[in-house]
Amino acid sequence: MIPVISVVTGALFALGLALSGMTQPAKVLGFLDLFGSWDPTLMFVMGGAIMVHAPIYWLVVRKRPKPAFAQAFSLPVRRDVDKRLLGGAVLFGLGWGVAGFCPGPALVSVSTLTPTVLVFVGAMVAGMVLFHEIERARGDARHRAEHGAAAGRPTA
Amino acid sequence: MPSTYLWALLGGALIGASASILLLYTGKVAGISGILGGTLPRGAVGREPWRPWFLVGLLGGGALLVALRPEAFAAGPARPLAAVALAGLLVGVGTRLGNGCTSGHGVCGMSRMSPRSIISTMTFIGAGVASVVVGRMLWGLS
C-alpha cells in the first residue's frame, strides 16, 4: 500500500503546485519582491495548505498511535534552532530568490525541458550530492580522529 | 476575491491534503527536499522506497500537467544560466543543511507549530526577499 499512496500523494502534490500558480516562477518572485510590486499569491498557497494540514495533524494524527500502514510516525523530534538550520535556510532562500524555483516546483516542471529548469534541477541534485559527500567526509575524519587512521569507515 | 487567489487557496489545499494523506497512511513527512535528498546517494540511512515512489508521482503528475496545461508553467524572467546553476547549488546545499524547504518546514513543520520550522521559514523567506533586492541592485534583474 505504501508505494501506491506515495505515488498518489506525489501526483496530488504536483497538481496542487500547478493549480496554485507556484510552477510559474514569476509569481514566486513576485511574492519575494516584497519591496517592489508584491504578489501575495504564495501566501494564499501556504495558507491554504496549512488550513488543511494543521487541523488534520492536531485533531486526527495526534490522536492515532500509529499511521495506517506503518509501525510509527516518522515525525521530527528536534525543537532547537542551530547554526545548520539557520545557515541552510539562508542559502536556500538566496538560491530561491534568483530564479523563483524551490525543489517541488522545479521537479514538477522538469518535463517542460527548458534549459532553465534542467540546469536548476541538475545543479540542485549536484548540490545535494556534494553536501552528502562533505558530511560523510567530515564523519570519516571525526571517526579517524577518535579511533585512529586504521579504523576505516564508520559502521553507522 | 480575484480568481488567482482562489486557485492559490485550492492548490494549497491540495498540497495540504497530499501531505495529510501521506502522514496518516505512511507516517512520512511530505518535505520535497528530504524526499529527493533521501533518494540520492548517501542521502539517508537504509532503503526507504516510499521516497522514489513519491517522486514517480510528482514527476509523472508534472509530466501530465505540462502536457495538458502548459500555461501553468509559464517561464519567469530570463536569468543567465550560470546564475540558475548557482541558484540550484544553493538550494540543493541549503535545503539539506537546513533539513527542509517550503513544503517540509513551511507547510508540514509550521502546521505542527515546530519552532525549528517557523524560524526556518521566516529565515528562508527573508533570504529570498534579500536575494531579489540584491539581484535588482547588482544586476538590474527584473
PDB file of C-alpha atoms in Angstrom:
ATOM      1  CA  MET A   1       0.000   0.000   0.000  1.00  0.00           C
ATOM      2  CA  ILE A   2       2.798   2.419   0.801  1.00  0.00           C
ATOM      3  CA  PRO A   3       4.064   2.622  -2.803  1.00  0.00           C
ATOM      4  CA  VAL A   4       0.544   3.298  -4.092  1.00  0.00           C
ATOM      5  CA  ILE A   5      -0.121   6.001  -1.515  1.00  0.00           C
ATOM      6  CA  SER A   6       3.276   7.551  -2.189  1.00  0.00           C
ATOM      7  CA  VAL A   7       2.676   7.762  -5.950  1.00  0.00           C
ATOM      8  CA  VAL A   8      -0.852   9.142  -5.483  1.00  0.00           C
ATOM      9  CA  THR A   9       0.172  11.778  -2.944  1.00  0.00           C
ATOM     10  CA  GLY A  10       3.127  12.761  -5.156  1.00  0.00           C
ATOM     11  CA  ALA A  11       0.771  13.292  -8.082  1.00  0.00           C
ATOM     12  CA  LEU A  12      -1.719  15.192  -5.920  1.00  0.00           C
ATOM     13  CA  PHE A  13       1.135  17.385  -4.691  1.00  0.00           C
ATOM     14  CA  ALA A  14       2.118  18.131  -8.306  1.00  0.00           C
ATOM     15  CA  LEU A  15      -1.491  19.025  -9.138  1.00  0.00           C
ATOM     16  CA  GLY A  16      -1.684  21.332  -6.134  1.00  0.00           C
ATOM     17  CA  LEU A  17       1.506  23.121  -7.123  1.00  0.00           C
ATOM     18  CA  ALA A  18       0.370  23.592 -10.715  1.00  0.00           C
ATOM     19  CA  LEU A  19      -3.152  24.792  -9.841  1.00  0.00           C
ATOM     20  CA  SER A  20      -1.828  27.207  -7.217  1.00  0.00           C
ATOM     21  CA  GLY A  21       0.439  29.050  -9.666  1.00  0.00           C
ATOM     22  CA  MET A  22       3.639  28.035  -7.904  1.00  0.00           C
ATOM     23  CA  THR A  23       5.009  26.444 -11.065  1.00  0.00           C
ATOM     24  CA  GLN A  24       5.147  29.970 -12.503  1.00  0.00           C
ATOM     25  CA  PRO A  25       8.427  31.434 -11.188  1.00  0.00           C
ATOM     26  CA  ALA A  26       7.171  34.959 -11.909  1.00  0.00           C
ATOM     27  CA  LYS A  27       4.506  34.515  -9.207  1.00  0.00           C
ATOM     28  CA  VAL A  28       7.028  33.185  -6.700  1.00  0.00           C
ATOM     29  CA  LEU A  29       9.482  36.012  -7.426  1.00  0.00           C
ATOM     30  CA  GLY A  30       6.543  38.393  -7.127  1.00  0.00           C
ATOM     31  CA  PHE A  31       5.985  37.205  -3.561  1.00  0.00           C
ATOM     32  CA  LEU A  32       9.682  37.636  -2.746  1.00  0.00           C
ATOM     33  CA  ASP A  33       9.628  41.093  -4.368  1.00  0.00           C
ATOM     34  CA  LEU A  34       8.430  42.500  -1.063  1.00  0.00           C
ATOM     35  CA  PHE A  35       9.834  45.961  -1.741  1.00  0.00           C
ATOM     36  CA  GLY A  36       8.732  46.070  -5.356  1.00  0.00           C
ATOM     37  CA  SER A  37       5.422  45.068  -6.897  1.00  0.00           C
ATOM     38  CA  TRP A  38       4.392  42.480  -4.293  1.00  0.00           C
ATOM     39  CA  ASP A  39       2.328  39.442  -5.333  1.00  0.00           C
ATOM     40  CA  PRO A  40       0.740  37.781  -2.269  1.00  0.00           C
ATOM     41  CA  THR A  41      -0.256  34.594  -4.123  1.00  0.00           C
ATOM     42  CA  LEU A  42       2.308  32.383  -2.356  1.00  0.00           C
ATOM     43  CA  MET A  43       0.890  33.451   0.993  1.00  0.00           C
ATOM     44  CA  PHE A  44      -2.524  32.126  -0.068  1.00  0.00           C
ATOM     45  CA  VAL A  45      -0.946  28.857  -1.218  1.00  0.00           C
ATOM     46  CA  MET A  46       0.859  28.258   2.034  1.00  0.00           C
ATOM     47  CA  GLY A  47      -2.211  29.422   3.938  1.00  0.00           C
ATOM     48  CA  GLY A  48      -4.469  27.010   2.077  1.00  0.00           C
ATOM     49  CA  ALA A  49      -2.060  24.145   2.702  1.00  0.00           C
ATOM     50  CA  ILE A  50      -1.744  24.844   6.424  1.00  0.00           C
ATOM     51  CA  MET A  51      -5.516  25.349   6.777  1.00  0.00           C
ATOM     52  CA  VAL A  52      -5.962  21.743   5.606  1.00  0.00           C
ATOM     53  CA  HIS A  53      -2.899  20.098   7.133  1.00  0.00           C
ATOM     54  CA  ALA A  54      -2.856  21.688  10.595  1.00  0.00           C
ATOM     55  CA  PRO A  55      -6.366  20.604  11.680  1.00  0.00           C
ATOM     56  CA  ILE A  56      -5.746  17.083  10.379  1.00  0.00           C
ATOM     57  CA  TYR A  57      -2.448  16.936  12.262  1.00  0.00           C
ATOM     58  CA  TRP A  58      -3.783  18.234  15.570  1.00  0.00           C
ATOM     59  CA  LEU A  59      -7.242  16.622  15.522  1.00  0.00           C
ATOM     60  CA  VAL A  60      -6.531  13.306  13.777  1.00  0.00           C
ATOM     61  CA  VAL A  61      -2.832  12.415  13.610  1.00  0.00           C
ATOM     62  CA  ARG A  62      -2.111  13.322  17.213  1.00  0.00           C
ATOM     63  CA  LYS A  63      -4.931  11.016  18.363  1.00  0.00           C
ATOM     64  CA  ARG A  64      -3.595   7.983  16.500  1.00  0.00           C
ATOM     65  CA  PRO A  65      -0.973   5.639  17.997  1.00  0.00           C
ATOM     66  CA  LYS A  66       0.432   4.857  14.539  1.00  0.00           C
ATOM     67  CA  PRO A  67      -0.161   5.544  10.844  1.00  0.00           C
ATOM     68  CA  ALA A  68      -2.432   3.166   8.918  1.00  0.00           C
ATOM     69  CA  PHE A  69       0.256   1.215   7.071  1.00  0.00           C
ATOM     70  CA  ALA A  70       3.446   1.701   9.103  1.00  0.00           C
ATOM     71  CA  GLN A  71       4.744   0.983  12.586  1.00  0.00           C
ATOM     72  CA  ALA A  72       5.188   4.587  13.689  1.00  0.00           C
ATOM     73  CA  PHE A  73       5.033   8.194  12.599  1.00  0.00           C
ATOM     74  CA  SER A  74       8.376   9.483  11.290  1.00  0.00           C
ATOM     75  CA  LEU A  75       7.983  12.993  12.643  1.00  0.00           C
ATOM     76  CA  PRO A  76      10.989  15.161  13.538  1.00  0.00           C
ATOM     77  CA  VAL A  77      11.513  15.489  17.286  1.00  0.00           C
ATOM     78  CA  ARG A  78      14.103  18.263  17.458  1.00  0.00           C
ATOM     79  CA  ARG A  79      12.900  21.661  18.624  1.00  0.00           C
ATOM     80  CA  ASP A  80      16.223  23.517  18.901  1.00  0.00           C
ATOM     81  CA  VAL A  81      17.347  26.119  16.389  1.00  0.00           C
ATOM     82  CA  ASP A  82      21.016  25.710  15.458  1.00  0.00           C
ATOM     83  CA  LYS A  83      23.529  27.197  13.009  1.00  0.00           C
ATOM     84  CA  ARG A  84      22.892  24.461  10.443  1.00  0.00           C
ATOM     85  CA  LEU A  85      19.179  25.212  10.353  1.00  0.00           C
ATOM     86  CA  LEU A  86      19.750  28.947  10.013  1.00  0.00           C
ATOM     87  CA  GLY A  87      22.665  28.657   7.591  1.00  0.00           C
ATOM     88  CA  GLY A  88      20.758  26.192   5.446  1.00  0.00           C
ATOM     89  CA  ALA A  89      17.703  28.433   5.371  1.00  0.00           C
ATOM     90  CA  VAL A  90      19.806  31.435   4.321  1.00  0.00           C
ATOM     91  CA  LEU A  91      21.491  29.523   1.477  1.00  0.00           C
ATOM     92  CA  PHE A  92      18.184  28.051   0.343  1.00  0.00           C
ATOM     93  CA  GLY A  93      16.432  31.421   0.378  1.00  0.00           C
ATOM     94  CA  LEU A  94      19.244  33.111  -1.527  1.00  0.00           C
ATOM     95  CA  GLY A  95      19.063  30.479  -4.244  1.00  0.00           C
ATOM     96  CA  TRP A  96      15.269  30.560  -4.294  1.00  0.00           C
ATOM     97  CA  GLY A  97      15.230  34.287  -4.968  1.00  0.00           C
ATOM     98  CA  VAL A  98      17.409  34.047  -8.088  1.00  0.00           C
ATOM     99  CA  ALA A  99      15.032  32.201 -10.390  1.00  0.00           C
ATOM    100  CA  GLY A 100      11.975  31.573  -8.213  1.00  0.00           C
ATOM    101  CA  PHE A 101      12.446  27.813  -8.011  1.00  0.00           C
ATOM    102  CA  CYS A 102      12.432  25.604  -4.962  1.00  0.00           C
ATOM    103  CA  PRO A 103      12.605  21.788  -5.064  1.00  0.00           C
ATOM    104  CA  GLY A 104       8.922  20.928  -5.553  1.00  0.00           C
ATOM    105  CA  PRO A 105       8.010  23.262  -8.432  1.00  0.00           C
ATOM    106  CA  ALA A 106      11.332  22.592 -10.140  1.00  0.00           C
ATOM    107  CA  LEU A 107      10.776  18.828 -10.191  1.00  0.00           C
ATOM    108  CA  VAL A 108       7.158  19.189 -11.298  1.00  0.00           C
ATOM    109  CA  SER A 109       8.367  21.412 -14.194  1.00  0.00           C
ATOM    110  CA  VAL A 110      11.133  19.080 -15.374  1.00  0.00           C
ATOM    111  CA  SER A 111       9.179  17.778 -18.357  1.00  0.00           C
ATOM    112  CA  THR A 112       8.953  21.283 -19.830  1.00  0.00           C
ATOM    113  CA  LEU A 113      12.601  20.520 -20.707  1.00  0.00           C
ATOM    114  CA  THR A 114      13.534  24.208 -20.686  1.00  0.00           C
ATOM    115  CA  PRO A 115      17.252  24.902 -20.207  1.00  0.00           C
ATOM    116  CA  THR A 116      16.495  26.917 -17.066  1.00  0.00           C
ATOM    117  CA  VAL A 117      14.606  24.109 -15.325  1.00  0.00           C
ATOM    118  CA  LEU A 118      17.056  21.414 -16.419  1.00  0.00           C
ATOM    119  CA  VAL A 119      20.091  23.425 -15.286  1.00  0.00           C
ATOM    120  CA  PHE A 120      18.413  24.258 -11.983  1.00  0.00           C
ATOM    121  CA  VAL A 121      17.416  20.667 -11.217  1.00  0.00           C
ATOM    122  CA  GLY A 122      20.808  19.330 -12.279  1.00  0.00           C
ATOM    123  CA  ALA A 123      22.599  21.840 -10.065  1.00  0.00           C
ATOM    124  CA  MET A 124      20.209  21.192  -7.178  1.00  0.00           C
ATOM    125  CA  VAL A 125      20.858  17.444  -7.344  1.00  0.00           C
ATOM    126  CA  ALA A 126      24.598  18.135  -7.613  1.00  0.00           C
ATOM    127  CA  GLY A 127      24.401  20.427  -4.578  1.00  0.00           C
ATOM    128  CA  MET A 128      22.626  17.756  -2.538  1.00  0.00           C
ATOM    129  CA  VAL A 129      25.094  15.024  -3.521  1.00  0.00           C
ATOM    130  CA  LEU A 130      28.011  17.379  -2.804  1.00  0.00           C
ATOM    131  CA  PHE A 131      26.567  18.119   0.615  1.00  0.00           C
ATOM    132  CA  HIS A 132      26.170  14.411   1.388  1.00  0.00           C
ATOM    133  CA  GLU A 133      29.787  13.767   0.402  1.00  0.00           C
ATOM    134  CA  ILE A 134      31.089  16.601   2.571  1.00  0.00           C
ATOM    135  CA  GLU A 135      29.082  15.311   5.528  1.00  0.00           C
ATOM    136  CA  ARG A 136      30.406  11.814   5.001  1.00  0.00           C
ATOM    137  CA  ALA A 137      33.989  13.030   4.709  1.00  0.00           C
ATOM    138  CA  ARG A 138      33.617  15.029   7.906  1.00  0.00           C
ATOM    139  CA  GLY A 139      32.136  12.000   9.630  1.00  0.00           C
ATOM    140  CA  ASP A 140      35.064   9.866   8.462  1.00  0.00           C
ATOM    141  CA  ALA A 141      37.586  12.466   9.638  1.00  0.00           C
ATOM    142  CA  ARG A 142      35.957  12.650  13.027  1.00  0.00           C
ATOM    143  CA  HIS A 143      35.926   8.852  13.301  1.00  0.00           C
ATOM    144  CA  ARG A 144      39.599   8.635  12.336  1.00  0.00           C
ATOM    145  CA  ALA A 145      40.481  11.305  14.858  1.00  0.00           C
ATOM    146  CA  GLU A 146      38.681   9.414  17.593  1.00  0.00           C
ATOM    147  CA  HIS A 147      39.749   5.872  16.712  1.00  0.00           C
ATOM    148  CA  GLY A 148      42.948   6.238  14.707  1.00  0.00           C
ATOM    149  CA  ALA A 149      43.552   6.098  10.952  1.00  0.00           C
ATOM    150  CA  ALA A 150      43.454   2.293  10.727  1.00  0.00           C
ATOM    151  CA  ALA A 151      39.867   2.156  11.962  1.00  0.00           C
ATOM    152  CA  GLY A 152      38.469   2.806   8.479  1.00  0.00           C
ATOM    153  CA  ARG A 153      34.870   3.658   7.670  1.00  0.00           C
ATOM    154  CA  PRO A 154      32.340   4.180  10.455  1.00  0.00           C
ATOM    155  CA  THR A 155      29.869   1.336  10.744  1.00  0.00           C
ATOM    156  CA  ALA A 156      26.869   3.625  11.314  1.00  0.00           C
TER     157      ALA A 156
ATOM    158  CA  MET B   1     -11.599  37.611  -4.270  1.00  0.00           C
ATOM    159  CA  PRO B   2      -9.683  37.562  -7.539  1.00  0.00           C
ATOM    160  CA  SER B   3      -9.682  34.090  -9.116  1.00  0.00           C
ATOM    161  CA  THR B   4      -5.909  33.839  -8.894  1.00  0.00           C
ATOM    162  CA  TYR B   5      -6.138  33.846  -5.087  1.00  0.00           C
ATOM    163  CA  LEU B   6      -8.949  31.272  -5.155  1.00  0.00           C
ATOM    164  CA  TRP B   7      -6.800  28.979  -7.293  1.00  0.00           C
ATOM    165  CA  ALA B   8      -3.915  29.598  -4.898  1.00  0.00           C
ATOM    166  CA  LEU B   9      -6.058  28.543  -1.937  1.00  0.00           C
ATOM    167  CA  LEU B  10      -7.377  25.495  -3.801  1.00  0.00           C
ATOM    168  CA  GLY B  11      -3.932  24.426  -4.957  1.00  0.00           C
ATOM    169  CA  GLY B  12      -2.603  24.980  -1.456  1.00  0.00           C
ATOM    170  CA  ALA B  13      -5.448  22.899  -0.017  1.00  0.00           C
ATOM    171  CA  LEU B  14      -4.490  20.038  -2.363  1.00  0.00           C
ATOM    172  CA  ILE B  15      -0.882  20.294  -1.191  1.00  0.00           C
ATOM    173  CA  GLY B  16      -2.084  20.190   2.407  1.00  0.00           C
ATOM    174  CA  ALA B  17      -4.335  17.223   1.633  1.00  0.00           C
ATOM    175  CA  SER B  18      -1.476  15.362  -0.039  1.00  0.00           C
ATOM    176  CA  ALA B  19       0.757  15.908   2.976  1.00  0.00           C
ATOM    177  CA  SER B  20      -2.043  14.817   5.302  1.00  0.00           C
ATOM    178  CA  ILE B  21      -2.735  11.587   3.417  1.00  0.00           C
ATOM    179  CA  LEU B  22       0.964  10.730   3.311  1.00  0.00           C
ATOM    180  CA  LEU B  23       1.284  11.338   7.053  1.00  0.00           C
ATOM    181  CA  LEU B  24      -1.900   9.498   8.073  1.00  0.00           C
ATOM    182  CA  TYR B  25      -1.224   6.412   5.970  1.00  0.00           C
ATOM    183  CA  THR B  26       2.575   6.110   5.841  1.00  0.00           C
ATOM    184  CA  GLY B  27       3.684   8.276   8.745  1.00  0.00           C
ATOM    185  CA  LYS B  28       6.029  10.242   6.498  1.00  0.00           C
ATOM    186  CA  VAL B  29       6.514  13.989   6.090  1.00  0.00           C
ATOM    187  CA  ALA B  30       5.917  15.478   2.632  1.00  0.00           C
ATOM    188  CA  GLY B  31       9.094  17.531   2.516  1.00  0.00           C
ATOM    189  CA  ILE B  32      10.311  17.563  -1.069  1.00  0.00           C
ATOM    190  CA  SER B  33      13.962  18.353  -0.344  1.00  0.00           C
ATOM    191  CA  GLY B  34      14.077  15.454   2.117  1.00  0.00           C
ATOM    192  CA  ILE B  35      12.304  13.128  -0.292  1.00  0.00           C
ATOM    193  CA  LEU B  36      14.660  13.983  -3.157  1.00  0.00           C
ATOM    194  CA  GLY B  37      17.760  14.169  -0.961  1.00  0.00           C
ATOM    195  CA  GLY B  38      16.903  10.888   0.733  1.00  0.00           C
ATOM    196  CA  THR B  39      16.744   9.176  -2.649  1.00  0.00           C
ATOM    197  CA  LEU B  40      20.187  10.397  -3.720  1.00  0.00           C
ATOM    198  CA  PRO B  41      23.462   8.623  -2.838  1.00  0.00           C
ATOM    199  CA  ARG B  42      24.312   8.793   0.874  1.00  0.00           C
ATOM    200  CA  GLY B  43      21.204  10.875   1.447  1.00  0.00           C
ATOM    201  CA  ALA B  44      19.559   8.636   4.011  1.00  0.00           C
ATOM    202  CA  VAL B  45      20.240   5.669   6.232  1.00  0.00           C
ATOM    203  CA  GLY B  46      18.752   2.483   4.822  1.00  0.00           C
ATOM    204  CA  ARG B  47      16.395   1.924   1.894  1.00  0.00           C
ATOM    205  CA  GLU B  48      13.057   3.693   2.056  1.00  0.00           C
ATOM    206  CA  PRO B  49      11.236   3.041  -1.234  1.00  0.00           C
ATOM    207  CA  TRP B  50       8.385   5.423  -0.424  1.00  0.00           C
ATOM    208  CA  ARG B  51      10.626   8.328  -1.466  1.00  0.00           C
ATOM    209  CA  PRO B  52      11.292   7.249  -5.061  1.00  0.00           C
ATOM    210  CA  TRP B  53       7.617   6.260  -5.390  1.00  0.00           C
ATOM    211  CA  PHE B  54       6.572   9.746  -4.292  1.00  0.00           C
ATOM    212  CA  LEU B  55       8.978  11.201  -6.850  1.00  0.00           C
ATOM    213  CA  VAL B  56       7.406   8.987  -9.532  1.00  0.00           C
ATOM    214  CA  GLY B  57       4.046  10.551  -8.698  1.00  0.00           C
ATOM    215  CA  LEU B  58       5.484  14.068  -8.525  1.00  0.00           C
ATOM    216  CA  LEU B  59       7.387  13.817 -11.817  1.00  0.00           C
ATOM    217  CA  GLY B  60       4.703  11.781 -13.569  1.00  0.00           C
ATOM    218  CA  GLY B  61       1.957  14.112 -12.394  1.00  0.00           C
ATOM    219  CA  GLY B  62       4.092  17.010 -13.536  1.00  0.00           C
ATOM    220  CA  ALA B  63       4.579  15.485 -16.976  1.00  0.00           C
ATOM    221  CA  LEU B  64       0.840  15.024 -17.390  1.00  0.00           C
ATOM    222  CA  LEU B  65       0.151  18.593 -16.272  1.00  0.00           C
ATOM    223  CA  VAL B  66       2.811  20.048 -18.556  1.00  0.00           C
ATOM    224  CA  ALA B  67       1.147  18.252 -21.454  1.00  0.00           C
ATOM    225  CA  LEU B  68      -2.421  19.238 -20.515  1.00  0.00           C
ATOM    226  CA  ARG B  69      -1.881  22.721 -19.036  1.00  0.00           C
ATOM    227  CA  PRO B  70       1.376  24.177 -20.346  1.00  0.00           C
ATOM    228  CA  GLU B  71       0.210  27.693 -19.422  1.00  0.00           C
ATOM    229  CA  ALA B  72       0.557  26.725 -15.749  1.00  0.00           C
ATOM    230  CA  PHE B  73       4.307  26.519 -16.358  1.00  0.00           C
ATOM    231  CA  ALA B  74       4.876  29.931 -17.912  1.00  0.00           C
ATOM    232  CA  ALA B  75       8.550  30.821 -17.737  1.00  0.00           C
ATOM    233  CA  GLY B  76       9.716  33.513 -15.368  1.00  0.00           C
ATOM    234  CA  PRO B  77      12.014  36.458 -16.118  1.00  0.00           C
ATOM    235  CA  ALA B  78      15.140  35.456 -18.013  1.00  0.00           C
ATOM    236  CA  ARG B  79      18.209  34.657 -15.957  1.00  0.00           C
ATOM    237  CA  PRO B  80      21.726  33.786 -17.139  1.00  0.00           C
ATOM    238  CA  LEU B  81      22.137  30.009 -16.934  1.00  0.00           C
ATOM    239  CA  ALA B  82      25.239  30.472 -14.757  1.00  0.00           C
ATOM    240  CA  ALA B  83      23.056  32.246 -12.196  1.00  0.00           C
ATOM    241  CA  VAL B  84      20.449  29.485 -12.453  1.00  0.00           C
ATOM    242  CA  ALA B  85      23.154  26.884 -11.825  1.00  0.00           C
ATOM    243  CA  LEU B  86      24.362  28.789  -8.768  1.00  0.00           C
ATOM    244  CA  ALA B  87      20.765  29.049  -7.589  1.00  0.00           C
ATOM    245  CA  GLY B  88      20.330  25.292  -7.908  1.00  0.00           C
ATOM    246  CA  LEU B  89      23.528  24.613  -5.961  1.00  0.00           C
ATOM    247  CA  LEU B  90      22.441  26.981  -3.181  1.00  0.00           C
ATOM    248  CA  VAL B  91      19.013  25.349  -2.982  1.00  0.00           C
ATOM    249  CA  GLY B  92      20.488  21.850  -3.025  1.00  0.00           C
ATOM    250  CA  VAL B  93      23.051  22.515  -0.305  1.00  0.00           C
ATOM    251  CA  GLY B  94      20.834  24.831   1.728  1.00  0.00           C
ATOM    252  CA  THR B  95      17.801  22.552   1.912  1.00  0.00           C
ATOM    253  CA  ARG B  96      19.935  19.597   3.043  1.00  0.00           C
ATOM    254  CA  LEU B  97      21.895  21.661   5.551  1.00  0.00           C
ATOM    255  CA  GLY B  98      18.725  23.229   6.899  1.00  0.00           C
ATOM    256  CA  ASN B  99      16.724  19.992   6.825  1.00  0.00           C
ATOM    257  CA  GLY B 100      13.826  21.221   4.711  1.00  0.00           C
ATOM    258  CA  CYS B 101      12.196  23.690   2.357  1.00  0.00           C
ATOM    259  CA  THR B 102       8.812  25.324   1.675  1.00  0.00           C
ATOM    260  CA  SER B 103       6.933  22.015   1.944  1.00  0.00           C
ATOM    261  CA  GLY B 104       8.787  20.326   4.786  1.00  0.00           C
ATOM    262  CA  HIS B 105       9.242  23.364   7.006  1.00  0.00           C
ATOM    263  CA  GLY B 106       6.741  25.799   5.518  1.00  0.00           C
ATOM    264  CA  VAL B 107       3.696  23.541   5.287  1.00  0.00           C
ATOM    265  CA  CYS B 108       4.293  20.465   7.447  1.00  0.00           C
ATOM    266  CA  GLY B 109       6.513  21.945  10.148  1.00  0.00           C
ATOM    267  CA  MET B 110       4.553  25.155  10.583  1.00  0.00           C
ATOM    268  CA  SER B 111       1.292  23.161  10.756  1.00  0.00           C
ATOM    269  CA  ARG B 112       2.825  21.313  13.714  1.00  0.00           C
ATOM    270  CA  MET B 113       3.932  24.658  15.213  1.00  0.00           C
ATOM    271  CA  SER B 114       7.530  23.431  15.229  1.00  0.00           C
ATOM    272  CA  PRO B 115       9.826  26.238  16.429  1.00  0.00           C
ATOM    273  CA  ARG B 116      12.547  24.995  14.045  1.00  0.00           C
ATOM    274  CA  SER B 117      10.209  25.187  11.082  1.00  0.00           C
ATOM    275  CA  ILE B 118       8.758  28.569  11.959  1.00  0.00           C
ATOM    276  CA  ILE B 119      12.241  30.060  12.316  1.00  0.00           C
ATOM    277  CA  SER B 120      13.489  28.299   9.188  1.00  0.00           C
ATOM    278  CA  THR B 121      10.534  29.512   7.112  1.00  0.00           C
ATOM    279  CA  MET B 122      10.912  33.105   8.270  1.00  0.00           C
ATOM    280  CA  THR B 123      14.635  32.887   7.538  1.00  0.00           C
ATOM    281  CA  PHE B 124      14.410  31.446   4.046  1.00  0.00           C
ATOM    282  CA  ILE B 125      11.649  33.853   3.060  1.00  0.00           C
ATOM    283  CA  GLY B 126      13.778  36.707   4.404  1.00  0.00           C
ATOM    284  CA  ALA B 127      16.770  35.442   2.460  1.00  0.00           C
ATOM    285  CA  GLY B 128      14.609  35.135  -0.646  1.00  0.00           C
ATOM    286  CA  VAL B 129      13.466  38.737  -0.293  1.00  0.00           C
ATOM    287  CA  ALA B 130      17.096  39.822   0.168  1.00  0.00           C
ATOM    288  CA  SER B 131      18.130  37.811  -2.877  1.00  0.00           C
ATOM    289  CA  VAL B 132      15.600  39.647  -5.032  1.00  0.00           C
ATOM    290  CA  VAL B 133      16.744  43.031  -3.702  1.00  0.00           C
ATOM    291  CA  VAL B 134      20.420  42.208  -4.285  1.00  0.00           C
ATOM    292  CA  GLY B 135      19.664  40.816  -7.725  1.00  0.00           C
ATOM    293  CA  ARG B 136      17.978  44.023  -8.708  1.00  0.00           C
ATOM    294  CA  MET B 137      20.746  46.228  -7.265  1.00  0.00           C
ATOM    295  CA  LEU B 138      23.686  44.248  -8.633  1.00  0.00           C
ATOM    296  CA  TRP B 139      22.385  43.139 -11.982  1.00  0.00           C
ATOM    297  CA  GLY B 140      19.203  45.097 -12.553  1.00  0.00           C
ATOM    298  CA  LEU B 141      17.265  41.822 -12.554  1.00  0.00           C
ATOM    299  CA  SER B 142      13.563  42.387 -13.066  1.00  0.00           C
TER     300      SER B 142
END
